[in-house]
Short mmCIF file of C-alpha atoms in Angstrom, two decimals:
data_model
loop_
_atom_site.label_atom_id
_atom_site.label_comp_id
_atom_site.label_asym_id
_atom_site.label_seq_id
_atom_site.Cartn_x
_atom_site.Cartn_y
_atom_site.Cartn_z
CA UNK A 3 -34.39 21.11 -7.53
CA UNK A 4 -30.49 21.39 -8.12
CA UNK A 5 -30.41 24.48 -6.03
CA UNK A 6 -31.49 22.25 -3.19
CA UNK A 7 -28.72 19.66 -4.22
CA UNK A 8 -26.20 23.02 -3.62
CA UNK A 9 -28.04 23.73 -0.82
CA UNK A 10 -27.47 19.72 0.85
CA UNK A 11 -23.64 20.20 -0.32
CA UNK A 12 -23.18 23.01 1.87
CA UNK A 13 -24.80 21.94 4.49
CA UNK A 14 -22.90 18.68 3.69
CA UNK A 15 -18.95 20.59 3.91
CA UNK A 16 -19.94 22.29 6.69
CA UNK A 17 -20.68 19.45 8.92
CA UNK A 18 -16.97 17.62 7.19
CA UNK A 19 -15.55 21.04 8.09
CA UNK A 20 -16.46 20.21 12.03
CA UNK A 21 -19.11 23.73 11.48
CA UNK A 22 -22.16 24.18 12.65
CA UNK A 23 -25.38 23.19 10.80
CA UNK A 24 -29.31 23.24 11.16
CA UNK A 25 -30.13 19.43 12.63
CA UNK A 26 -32.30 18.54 9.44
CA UNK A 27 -32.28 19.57 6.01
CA UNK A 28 -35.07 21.29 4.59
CA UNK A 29 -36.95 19.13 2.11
CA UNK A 30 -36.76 19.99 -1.32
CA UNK A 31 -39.59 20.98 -3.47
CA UNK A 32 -40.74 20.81 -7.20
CA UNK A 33 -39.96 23.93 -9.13
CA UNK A 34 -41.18 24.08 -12.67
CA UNK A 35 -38.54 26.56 -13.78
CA UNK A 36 -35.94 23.89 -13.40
CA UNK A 37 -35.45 20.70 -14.79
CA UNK A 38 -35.46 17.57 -12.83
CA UNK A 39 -32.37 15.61 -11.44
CA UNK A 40 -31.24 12.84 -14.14
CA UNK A 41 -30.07 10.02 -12.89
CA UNK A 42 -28.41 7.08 -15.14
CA UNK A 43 -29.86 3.58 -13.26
CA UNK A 44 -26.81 1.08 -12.73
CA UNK A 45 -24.16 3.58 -14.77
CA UNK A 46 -26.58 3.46 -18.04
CA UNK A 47 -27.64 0.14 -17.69
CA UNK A 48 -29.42 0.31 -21.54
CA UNK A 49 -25.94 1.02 -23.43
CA UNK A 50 -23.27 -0.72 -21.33
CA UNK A 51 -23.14 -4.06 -18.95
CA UNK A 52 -24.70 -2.48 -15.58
CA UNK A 53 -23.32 -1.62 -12.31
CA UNK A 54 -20.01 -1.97 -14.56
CA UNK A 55 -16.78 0.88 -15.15
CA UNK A 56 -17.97 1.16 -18.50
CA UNK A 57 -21.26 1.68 -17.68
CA UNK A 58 -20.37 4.30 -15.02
CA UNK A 59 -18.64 6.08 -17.36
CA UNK A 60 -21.22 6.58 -20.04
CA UNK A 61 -23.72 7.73 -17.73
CA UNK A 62 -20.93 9.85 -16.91
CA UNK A 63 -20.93 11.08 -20.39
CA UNK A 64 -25.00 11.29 -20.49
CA UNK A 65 -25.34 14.58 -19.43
CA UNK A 66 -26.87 13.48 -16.38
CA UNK A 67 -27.08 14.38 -12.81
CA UNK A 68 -25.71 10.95 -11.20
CA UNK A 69 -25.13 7.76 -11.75
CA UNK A 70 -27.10 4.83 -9.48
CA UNK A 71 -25.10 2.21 -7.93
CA UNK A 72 -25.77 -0.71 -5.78
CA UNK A 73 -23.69 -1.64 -3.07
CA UNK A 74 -22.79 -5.06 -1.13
CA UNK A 75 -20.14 -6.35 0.96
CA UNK A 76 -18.38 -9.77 0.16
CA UNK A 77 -17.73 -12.32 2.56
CA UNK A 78 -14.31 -11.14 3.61
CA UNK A 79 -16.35 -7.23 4.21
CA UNK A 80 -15.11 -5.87 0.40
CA UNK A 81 -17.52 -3.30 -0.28
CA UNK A 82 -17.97 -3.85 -3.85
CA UNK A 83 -21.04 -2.96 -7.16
CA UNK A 84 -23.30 -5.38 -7.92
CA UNK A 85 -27.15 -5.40 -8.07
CA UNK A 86 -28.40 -8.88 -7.96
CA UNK A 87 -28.69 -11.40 -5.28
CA UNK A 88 -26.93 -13.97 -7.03
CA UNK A 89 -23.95 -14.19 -9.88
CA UNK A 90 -26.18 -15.98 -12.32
CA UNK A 91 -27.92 -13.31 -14.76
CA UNK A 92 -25.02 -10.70 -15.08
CA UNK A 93 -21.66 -13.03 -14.88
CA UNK A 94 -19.59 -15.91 -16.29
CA UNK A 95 -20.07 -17.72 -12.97
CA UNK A 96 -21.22 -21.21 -13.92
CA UNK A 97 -17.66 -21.26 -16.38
CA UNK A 98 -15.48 -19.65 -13.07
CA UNK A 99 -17.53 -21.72 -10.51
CA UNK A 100 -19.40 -24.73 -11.69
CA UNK A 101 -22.30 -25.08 -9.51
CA UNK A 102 -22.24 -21.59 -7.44
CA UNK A 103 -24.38 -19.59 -9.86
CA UNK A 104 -27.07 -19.59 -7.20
CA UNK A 105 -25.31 -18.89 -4.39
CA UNK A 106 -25.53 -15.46 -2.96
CA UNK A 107 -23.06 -13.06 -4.45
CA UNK A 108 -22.69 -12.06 -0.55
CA UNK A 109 -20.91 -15.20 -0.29
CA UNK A 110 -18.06 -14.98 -2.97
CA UNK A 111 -14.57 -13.39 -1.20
CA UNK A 112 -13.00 -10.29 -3.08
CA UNK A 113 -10.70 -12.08 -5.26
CA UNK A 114 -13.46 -14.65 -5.92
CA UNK A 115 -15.56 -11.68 -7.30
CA UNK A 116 -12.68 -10.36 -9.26
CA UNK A 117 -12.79 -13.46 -11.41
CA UNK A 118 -16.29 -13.44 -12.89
CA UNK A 119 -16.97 -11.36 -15.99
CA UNK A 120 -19.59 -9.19 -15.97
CA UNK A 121 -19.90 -7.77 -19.31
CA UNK A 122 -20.37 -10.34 -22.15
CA UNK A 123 -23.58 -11.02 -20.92
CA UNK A 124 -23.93 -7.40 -22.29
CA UNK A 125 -21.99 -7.99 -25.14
CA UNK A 126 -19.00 -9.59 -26.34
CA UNK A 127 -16.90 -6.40 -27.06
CA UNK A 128 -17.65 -6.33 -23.03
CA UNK A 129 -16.03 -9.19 -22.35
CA UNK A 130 -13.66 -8.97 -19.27
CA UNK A 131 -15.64 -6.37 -17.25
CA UNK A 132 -14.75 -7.19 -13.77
CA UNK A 133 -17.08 -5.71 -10.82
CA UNK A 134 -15.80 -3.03 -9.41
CA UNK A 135 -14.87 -2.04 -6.11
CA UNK A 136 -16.83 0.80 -4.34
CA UNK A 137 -14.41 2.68 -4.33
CA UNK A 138 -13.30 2.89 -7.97
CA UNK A 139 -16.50 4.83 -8.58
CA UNK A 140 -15.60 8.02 -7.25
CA UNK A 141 -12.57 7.79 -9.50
CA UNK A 142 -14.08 7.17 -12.68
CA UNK A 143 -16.49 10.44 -12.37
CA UNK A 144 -15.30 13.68 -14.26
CA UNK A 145 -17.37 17.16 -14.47
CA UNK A 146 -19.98 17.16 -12.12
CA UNK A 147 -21.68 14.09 -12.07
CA UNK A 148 -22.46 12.72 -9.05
CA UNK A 149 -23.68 9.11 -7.22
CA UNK A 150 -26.65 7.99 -5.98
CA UNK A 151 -25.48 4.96 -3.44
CA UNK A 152 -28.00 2.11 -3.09
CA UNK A 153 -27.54 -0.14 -0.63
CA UNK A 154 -29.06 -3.28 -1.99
CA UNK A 155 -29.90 -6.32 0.96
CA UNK A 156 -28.55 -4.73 3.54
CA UNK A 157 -29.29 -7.59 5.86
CA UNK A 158 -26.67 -10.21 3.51
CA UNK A 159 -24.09 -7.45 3.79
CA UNK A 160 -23.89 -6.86 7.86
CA UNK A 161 -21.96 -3.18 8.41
CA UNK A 162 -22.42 -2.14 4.80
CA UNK A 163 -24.17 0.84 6.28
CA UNK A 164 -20.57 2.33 7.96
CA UNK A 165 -19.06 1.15 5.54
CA UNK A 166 -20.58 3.29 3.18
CA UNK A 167 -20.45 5.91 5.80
CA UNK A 168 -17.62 5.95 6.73
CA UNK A 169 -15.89 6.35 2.96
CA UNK A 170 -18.39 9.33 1.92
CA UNK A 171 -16.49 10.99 5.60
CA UNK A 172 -12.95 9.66 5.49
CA UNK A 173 -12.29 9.09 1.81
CA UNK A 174 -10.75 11.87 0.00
CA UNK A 175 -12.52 11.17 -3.54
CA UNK A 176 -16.04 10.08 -1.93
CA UNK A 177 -15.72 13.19 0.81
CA UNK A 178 -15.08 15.56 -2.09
CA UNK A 179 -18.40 14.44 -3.84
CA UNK A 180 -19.96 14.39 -0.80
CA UNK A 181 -18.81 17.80 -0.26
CA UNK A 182 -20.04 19.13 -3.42
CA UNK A 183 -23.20 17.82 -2.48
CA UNK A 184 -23.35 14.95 -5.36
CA UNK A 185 -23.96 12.09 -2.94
CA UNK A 186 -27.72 10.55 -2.19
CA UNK A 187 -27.96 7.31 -0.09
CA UNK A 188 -30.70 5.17 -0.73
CA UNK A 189 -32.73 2.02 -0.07
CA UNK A 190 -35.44 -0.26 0.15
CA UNK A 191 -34.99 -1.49 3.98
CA UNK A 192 -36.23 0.98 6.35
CA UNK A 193 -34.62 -0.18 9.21
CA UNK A 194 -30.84 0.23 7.15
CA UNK A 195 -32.17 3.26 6.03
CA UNK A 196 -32.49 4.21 10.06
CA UNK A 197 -29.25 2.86 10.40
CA UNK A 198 -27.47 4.96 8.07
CA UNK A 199 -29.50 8.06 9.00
CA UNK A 200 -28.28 8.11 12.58
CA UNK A 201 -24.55 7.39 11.35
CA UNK A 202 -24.31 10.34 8.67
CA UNK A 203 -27.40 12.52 9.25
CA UNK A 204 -26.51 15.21 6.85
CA UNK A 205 -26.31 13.42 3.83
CA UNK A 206 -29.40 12.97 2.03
CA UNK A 207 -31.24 10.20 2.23
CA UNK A 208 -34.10 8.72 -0.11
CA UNK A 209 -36.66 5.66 1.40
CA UNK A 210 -37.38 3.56 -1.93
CA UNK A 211 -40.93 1.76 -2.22
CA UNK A 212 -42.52 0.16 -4.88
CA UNK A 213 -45.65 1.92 -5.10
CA UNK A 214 -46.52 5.02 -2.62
CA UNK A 215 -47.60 4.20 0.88
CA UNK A 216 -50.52 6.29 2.74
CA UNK A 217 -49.74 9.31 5.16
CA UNK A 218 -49.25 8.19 7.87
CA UNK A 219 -45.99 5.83 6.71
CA UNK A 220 -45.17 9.21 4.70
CA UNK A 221 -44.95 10.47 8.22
CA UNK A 222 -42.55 8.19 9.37
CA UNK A 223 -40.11 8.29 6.52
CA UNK A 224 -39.79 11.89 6.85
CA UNK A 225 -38.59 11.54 10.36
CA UNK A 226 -34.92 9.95 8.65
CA UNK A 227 -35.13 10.70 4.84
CA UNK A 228 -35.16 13.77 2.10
CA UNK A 229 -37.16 12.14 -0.38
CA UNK A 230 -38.90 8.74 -1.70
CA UNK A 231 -38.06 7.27 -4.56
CA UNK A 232 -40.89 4.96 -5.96
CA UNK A 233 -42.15 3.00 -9.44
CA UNK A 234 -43.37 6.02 -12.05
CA UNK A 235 -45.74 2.39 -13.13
CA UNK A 236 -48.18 3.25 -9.99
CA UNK A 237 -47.41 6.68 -9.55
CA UNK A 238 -50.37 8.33 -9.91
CA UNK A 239 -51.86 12.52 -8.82
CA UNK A 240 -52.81 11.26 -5.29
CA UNK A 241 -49.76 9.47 -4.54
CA UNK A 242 -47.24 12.60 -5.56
CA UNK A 243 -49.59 15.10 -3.37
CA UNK A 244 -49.28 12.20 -0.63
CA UNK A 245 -45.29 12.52 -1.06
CA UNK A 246 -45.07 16.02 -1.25
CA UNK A 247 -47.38 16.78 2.17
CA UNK A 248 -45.06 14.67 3.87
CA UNK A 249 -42.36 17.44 2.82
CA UNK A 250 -40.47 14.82 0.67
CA UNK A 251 -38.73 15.29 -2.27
CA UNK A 252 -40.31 12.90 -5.28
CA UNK A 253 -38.10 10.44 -7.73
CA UNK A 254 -38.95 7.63 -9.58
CA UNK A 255 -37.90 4.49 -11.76
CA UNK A 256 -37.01 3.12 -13.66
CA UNK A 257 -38.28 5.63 -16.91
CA UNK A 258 -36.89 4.55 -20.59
CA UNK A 259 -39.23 6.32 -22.65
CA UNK A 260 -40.19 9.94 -23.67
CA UNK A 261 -43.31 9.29 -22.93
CA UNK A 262 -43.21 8.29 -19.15
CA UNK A 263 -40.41 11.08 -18.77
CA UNK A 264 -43.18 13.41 -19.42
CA UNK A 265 -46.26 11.61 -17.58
CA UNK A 266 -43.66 11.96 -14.44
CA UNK A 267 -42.65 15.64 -14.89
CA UNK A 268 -46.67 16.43 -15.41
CA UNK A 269 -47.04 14.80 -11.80
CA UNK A 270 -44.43 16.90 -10.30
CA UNK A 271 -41.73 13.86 -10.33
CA UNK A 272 -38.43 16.09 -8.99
CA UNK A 273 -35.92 13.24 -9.88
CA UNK A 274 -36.17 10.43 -12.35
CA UNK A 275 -33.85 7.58 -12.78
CA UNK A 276 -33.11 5.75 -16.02
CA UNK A 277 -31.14 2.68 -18.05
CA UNK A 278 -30.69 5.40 -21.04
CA UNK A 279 -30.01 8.68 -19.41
CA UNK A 280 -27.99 10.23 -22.67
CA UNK A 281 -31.52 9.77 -24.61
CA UNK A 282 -33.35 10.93 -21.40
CA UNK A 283 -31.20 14.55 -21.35
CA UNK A 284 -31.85 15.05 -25.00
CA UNK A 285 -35.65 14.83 -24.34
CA UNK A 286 -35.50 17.31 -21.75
CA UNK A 287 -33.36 19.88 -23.46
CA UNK A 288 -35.94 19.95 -26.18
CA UNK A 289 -33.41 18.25 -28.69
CA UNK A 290 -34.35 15.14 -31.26
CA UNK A 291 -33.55 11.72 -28.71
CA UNK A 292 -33.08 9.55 -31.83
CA UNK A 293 -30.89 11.51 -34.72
CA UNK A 294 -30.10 8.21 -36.48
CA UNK A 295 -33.20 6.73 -36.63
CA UNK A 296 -33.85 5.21 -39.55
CA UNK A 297 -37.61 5.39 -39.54
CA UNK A 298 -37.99 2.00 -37.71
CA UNK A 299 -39.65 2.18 -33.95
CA UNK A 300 -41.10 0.18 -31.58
CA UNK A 301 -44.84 0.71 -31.24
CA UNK A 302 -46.13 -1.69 -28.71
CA UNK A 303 -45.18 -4.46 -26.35
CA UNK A 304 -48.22 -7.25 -26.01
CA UNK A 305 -46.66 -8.53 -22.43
CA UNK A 306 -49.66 -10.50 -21.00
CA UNK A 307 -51.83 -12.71 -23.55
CA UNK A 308 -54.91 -15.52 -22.53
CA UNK A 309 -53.05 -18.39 -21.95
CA UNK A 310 -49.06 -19.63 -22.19
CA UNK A 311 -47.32 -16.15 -22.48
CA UNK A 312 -45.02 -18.00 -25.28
CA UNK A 313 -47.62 -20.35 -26.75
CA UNK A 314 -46.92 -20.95 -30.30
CA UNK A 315 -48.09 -17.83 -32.75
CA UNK A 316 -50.34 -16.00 -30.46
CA UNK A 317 -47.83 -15.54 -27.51
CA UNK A 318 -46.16 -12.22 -26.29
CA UNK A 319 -44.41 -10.05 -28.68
CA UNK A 320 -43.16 -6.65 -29.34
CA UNK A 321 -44.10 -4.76 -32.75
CA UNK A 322 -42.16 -2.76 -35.32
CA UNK A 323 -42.99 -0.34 -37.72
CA UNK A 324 -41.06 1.86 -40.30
CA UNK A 325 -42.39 5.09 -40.38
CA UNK A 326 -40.37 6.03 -42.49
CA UNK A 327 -40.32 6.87 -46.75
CA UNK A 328 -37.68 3.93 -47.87
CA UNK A 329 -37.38 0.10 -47.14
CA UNK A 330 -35.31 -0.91 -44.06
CA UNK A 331 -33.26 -3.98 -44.24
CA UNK A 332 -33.79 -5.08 -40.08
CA UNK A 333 -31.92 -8.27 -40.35
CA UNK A 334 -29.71 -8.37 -37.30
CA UNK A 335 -31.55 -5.66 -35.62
CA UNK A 336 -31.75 -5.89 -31.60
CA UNK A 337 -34.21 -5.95 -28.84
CA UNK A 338 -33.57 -5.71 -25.64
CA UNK A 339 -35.67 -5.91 -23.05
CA UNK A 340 -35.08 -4.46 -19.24
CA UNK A 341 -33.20 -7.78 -18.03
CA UNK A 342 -31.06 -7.88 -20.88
CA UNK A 343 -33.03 -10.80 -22.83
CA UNK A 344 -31.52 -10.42 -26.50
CA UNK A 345 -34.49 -10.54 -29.32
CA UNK A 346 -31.76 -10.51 -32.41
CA UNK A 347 -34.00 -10.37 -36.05
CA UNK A 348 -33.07 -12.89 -38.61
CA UNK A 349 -31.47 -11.95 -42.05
CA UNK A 350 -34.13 -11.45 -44.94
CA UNK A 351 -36.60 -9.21 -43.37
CA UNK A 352 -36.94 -5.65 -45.15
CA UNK A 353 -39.83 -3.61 -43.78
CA UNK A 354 -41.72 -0.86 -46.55
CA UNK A 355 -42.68 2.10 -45.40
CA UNK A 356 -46.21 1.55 -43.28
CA UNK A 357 -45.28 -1.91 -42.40
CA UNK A 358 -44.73 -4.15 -39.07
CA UNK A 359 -43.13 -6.68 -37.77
CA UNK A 360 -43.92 -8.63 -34.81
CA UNK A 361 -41.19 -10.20 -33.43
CA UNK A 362 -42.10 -13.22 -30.91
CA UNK A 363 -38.92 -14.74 -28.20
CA UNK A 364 -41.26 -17.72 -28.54
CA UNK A 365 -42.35 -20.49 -31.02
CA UNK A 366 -44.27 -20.42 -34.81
CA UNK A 367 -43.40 -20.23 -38.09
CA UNK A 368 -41.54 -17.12 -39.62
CA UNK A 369 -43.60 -14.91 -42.16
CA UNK A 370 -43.06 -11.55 -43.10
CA UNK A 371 -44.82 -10.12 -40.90
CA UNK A 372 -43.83 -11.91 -37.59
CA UNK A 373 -40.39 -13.29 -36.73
CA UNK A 374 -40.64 -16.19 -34.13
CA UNK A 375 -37.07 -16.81 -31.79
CA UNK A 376 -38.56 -19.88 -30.63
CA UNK A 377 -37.91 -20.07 -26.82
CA UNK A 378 -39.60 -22.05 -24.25
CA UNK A 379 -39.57 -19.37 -21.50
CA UNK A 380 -41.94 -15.63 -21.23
CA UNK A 381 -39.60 -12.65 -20.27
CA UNK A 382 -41.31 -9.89 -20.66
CA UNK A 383 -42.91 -8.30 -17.66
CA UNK A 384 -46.17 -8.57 -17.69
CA UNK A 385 -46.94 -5.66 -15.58
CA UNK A 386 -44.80 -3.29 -18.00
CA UNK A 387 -41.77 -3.60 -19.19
CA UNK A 388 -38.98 -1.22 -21.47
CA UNK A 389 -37.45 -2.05 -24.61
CA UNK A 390 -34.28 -0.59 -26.45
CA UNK A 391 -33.80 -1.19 -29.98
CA UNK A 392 -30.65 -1.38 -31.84
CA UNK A 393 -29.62 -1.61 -35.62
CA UNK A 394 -27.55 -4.02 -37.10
CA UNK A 395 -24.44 -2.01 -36.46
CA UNK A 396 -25.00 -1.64 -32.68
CA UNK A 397 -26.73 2.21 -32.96
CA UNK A 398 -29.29 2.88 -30.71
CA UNK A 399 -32.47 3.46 -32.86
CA UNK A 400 -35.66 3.71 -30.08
CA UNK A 401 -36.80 3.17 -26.83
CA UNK A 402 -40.29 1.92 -26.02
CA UNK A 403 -41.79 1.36 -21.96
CA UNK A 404 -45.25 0.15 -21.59
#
């Protein structure tokens, strides 16, 4: 699978070069004496605010293949990193802008943008991220890691299509990556994926889909695109033999565990995207993902219950257990979940070896076995969801998807 990533980057300097090339790419196909493509989703979205420097660069230090960005243009035409349609979840807006935390991030200027932090939501040693232009990206990247682009609502960001086009062939730090074949454009919107297609055919392209269409829309996204990127949730033996008769290349996300890095790989999955690519790398190279671990995991996520999913006692929850031989102290440990909802563990809670914890975001009374936050709102997914879990010092102890 790399060797067609070296094979795209010399097809991509040729055509920069003003040489000749073949008119379409030849679609790349699983190999099972290589590993697949790693890409850290949003920088490394599970250690570091996303779609943030600081995220970039960690993914940078992963060990993976690429980093995933998403891409929109202000008002005033910035192209700049951000993945949500609105400033609310990820950013100080309501402080900056009383009253615009709703508004589309499409319709802040530049230097509006450049006011809103977007990293103590994270965490407070965070605080001050700004969102970065597109291109500082480019810059931050050492070695050889490269950047899948993403452009996110194309149809709020009119042009972001040559904009994005137009950098990766005139910019001397995006061109260079491009050159090396380390560049993938992707996207939800077929018709910006068209777009894009017909303004920088040689770069490779991947359609994104939530779950994986029949053959005959297969058909058509081969016409413009290398591969299709889709939800490992629904990805299923059919589906990836549906992908690969088209003659695309297969990726998926968004994969936090060990678990559905290897359900993927048995299914022939050629690239696989995810919040925690560091832990995702060690896993592949055969290596142990969690050296610190202190014996304390997470070993199931009840998401969906009868009734009110945070309904006093019985609501949704996430369970802990030590496996290991000594008592763990897991006072001030951390959940987080994919959206960045914090689950922190009150003081006083020492698991024995053998025993759990479940640990509820909404209301009842604390025991030792459950630990009850005491919101009013559900946030975990119900149809799956990923967890990290952190000790009280900030080390990442486990991952858990479901």
């Amino acid at each position: 699978m790399k060797l067609r990533n070296l094979a795209l980057g010399t097809l991509t300097a040729c055509i920069l070069a003003g040489l000749a090339a073949p008119a379409v790419a030849a679609p790349m196909t699983a190999n099972d004496s290589e590993t697949p493509i790693l890409i850290g989703h949003r920088g490394a979205a599970g250690v570091a605010p996303e779609n943030t420097l600081s995220a970039l660069k960690a993914g940078n230090r992963s060990g993976a293949d690429f980093v995933e960005i998403d891409v929109q243009l202000s008002r005033d035409g910035v192209p700049f990193i951000f993945h949500d349609g609105t400033p609310a979840r990820t950013t100080n807006v309501e402080k900056v802008f009383p009253g615009r935390a709703n508004d589309p991030i499409t319709s802040f200027t530049w230097k509006e943008l450049r006011k809103l932090d977007a990293g103590s939501y994270f965490s407070a040693s965070h605080g001050g991220e700004r969102i970065p232009h597109f291109n500082e990206v480019a810059g931050v990247l050492t070695g050889n890691t490269g950047v899948f682009i993403e452009i996110k609502s194309p149809a709020k960001s009119p042009g972001v299509e040559k904009v994005v086009a137009d950098a990766l062939a005139k910019d001397a730090k995006w061109s260079r990556l491009a050159r090396a074949g380390k560049i993938e454009v992707l996207g939800f919107d077929v018709a910006s994926n068209k777009k894009f297609a017909a303004l920088a055919p040689h770069v490779p392209l991947q359609q994104l889909t939530g779950k994986v269409p029949g053959a005959a829309v297969l058909a058509g996204y081969a016409t413009y695109a290398d591969s299709l990127g889709t939800d490992y949730r629904g990805l299923d033996a059919a589906g990836a033999a549906r992908v690969k008769g088209a003659g695309l290349g297969l990726g998926v996300y968004t994969v936090n565990s060990t678990t559905a890095v290897d359900a993927s790989l048995a299914l022939g999955v050629e690239r696989i995207t995810g919040n925690f690519p560091e832990q995702l790398n060690l896993h592949l190279a055969g290596k142990k993902v969690f050296p610190s671990n202190d014996g304390v995991v997470i070993v199931g996520s009840v998401n969906n219950v009868p009734g009110n999913d945070v309904q006093a006692k019985t609501g949704e929850h996430v369970i802990l257990a030590n496996t290991g031989k000594r008592t763990v102290d897991v006072g001030g440990y951390v959940l987080r979940d994919t959206a960045n909802n914090v689950f922190r563990i009150g003081k006083g809670y020492k698991l024995k070896p053998g025993a759990r914890l479940r640990v509820y975001p909404g209301p009842g009374t604390n025991n030792a076995g459950a630990f009850y936050l005491g919101r009013k709102l559900a946030v975990l997914n119900n149809g799956g969801d990923s967890l990290g879990l952190w000790n009280a010092k900030g080390k990442l102890m486990d991952t858990f998807a479901n």
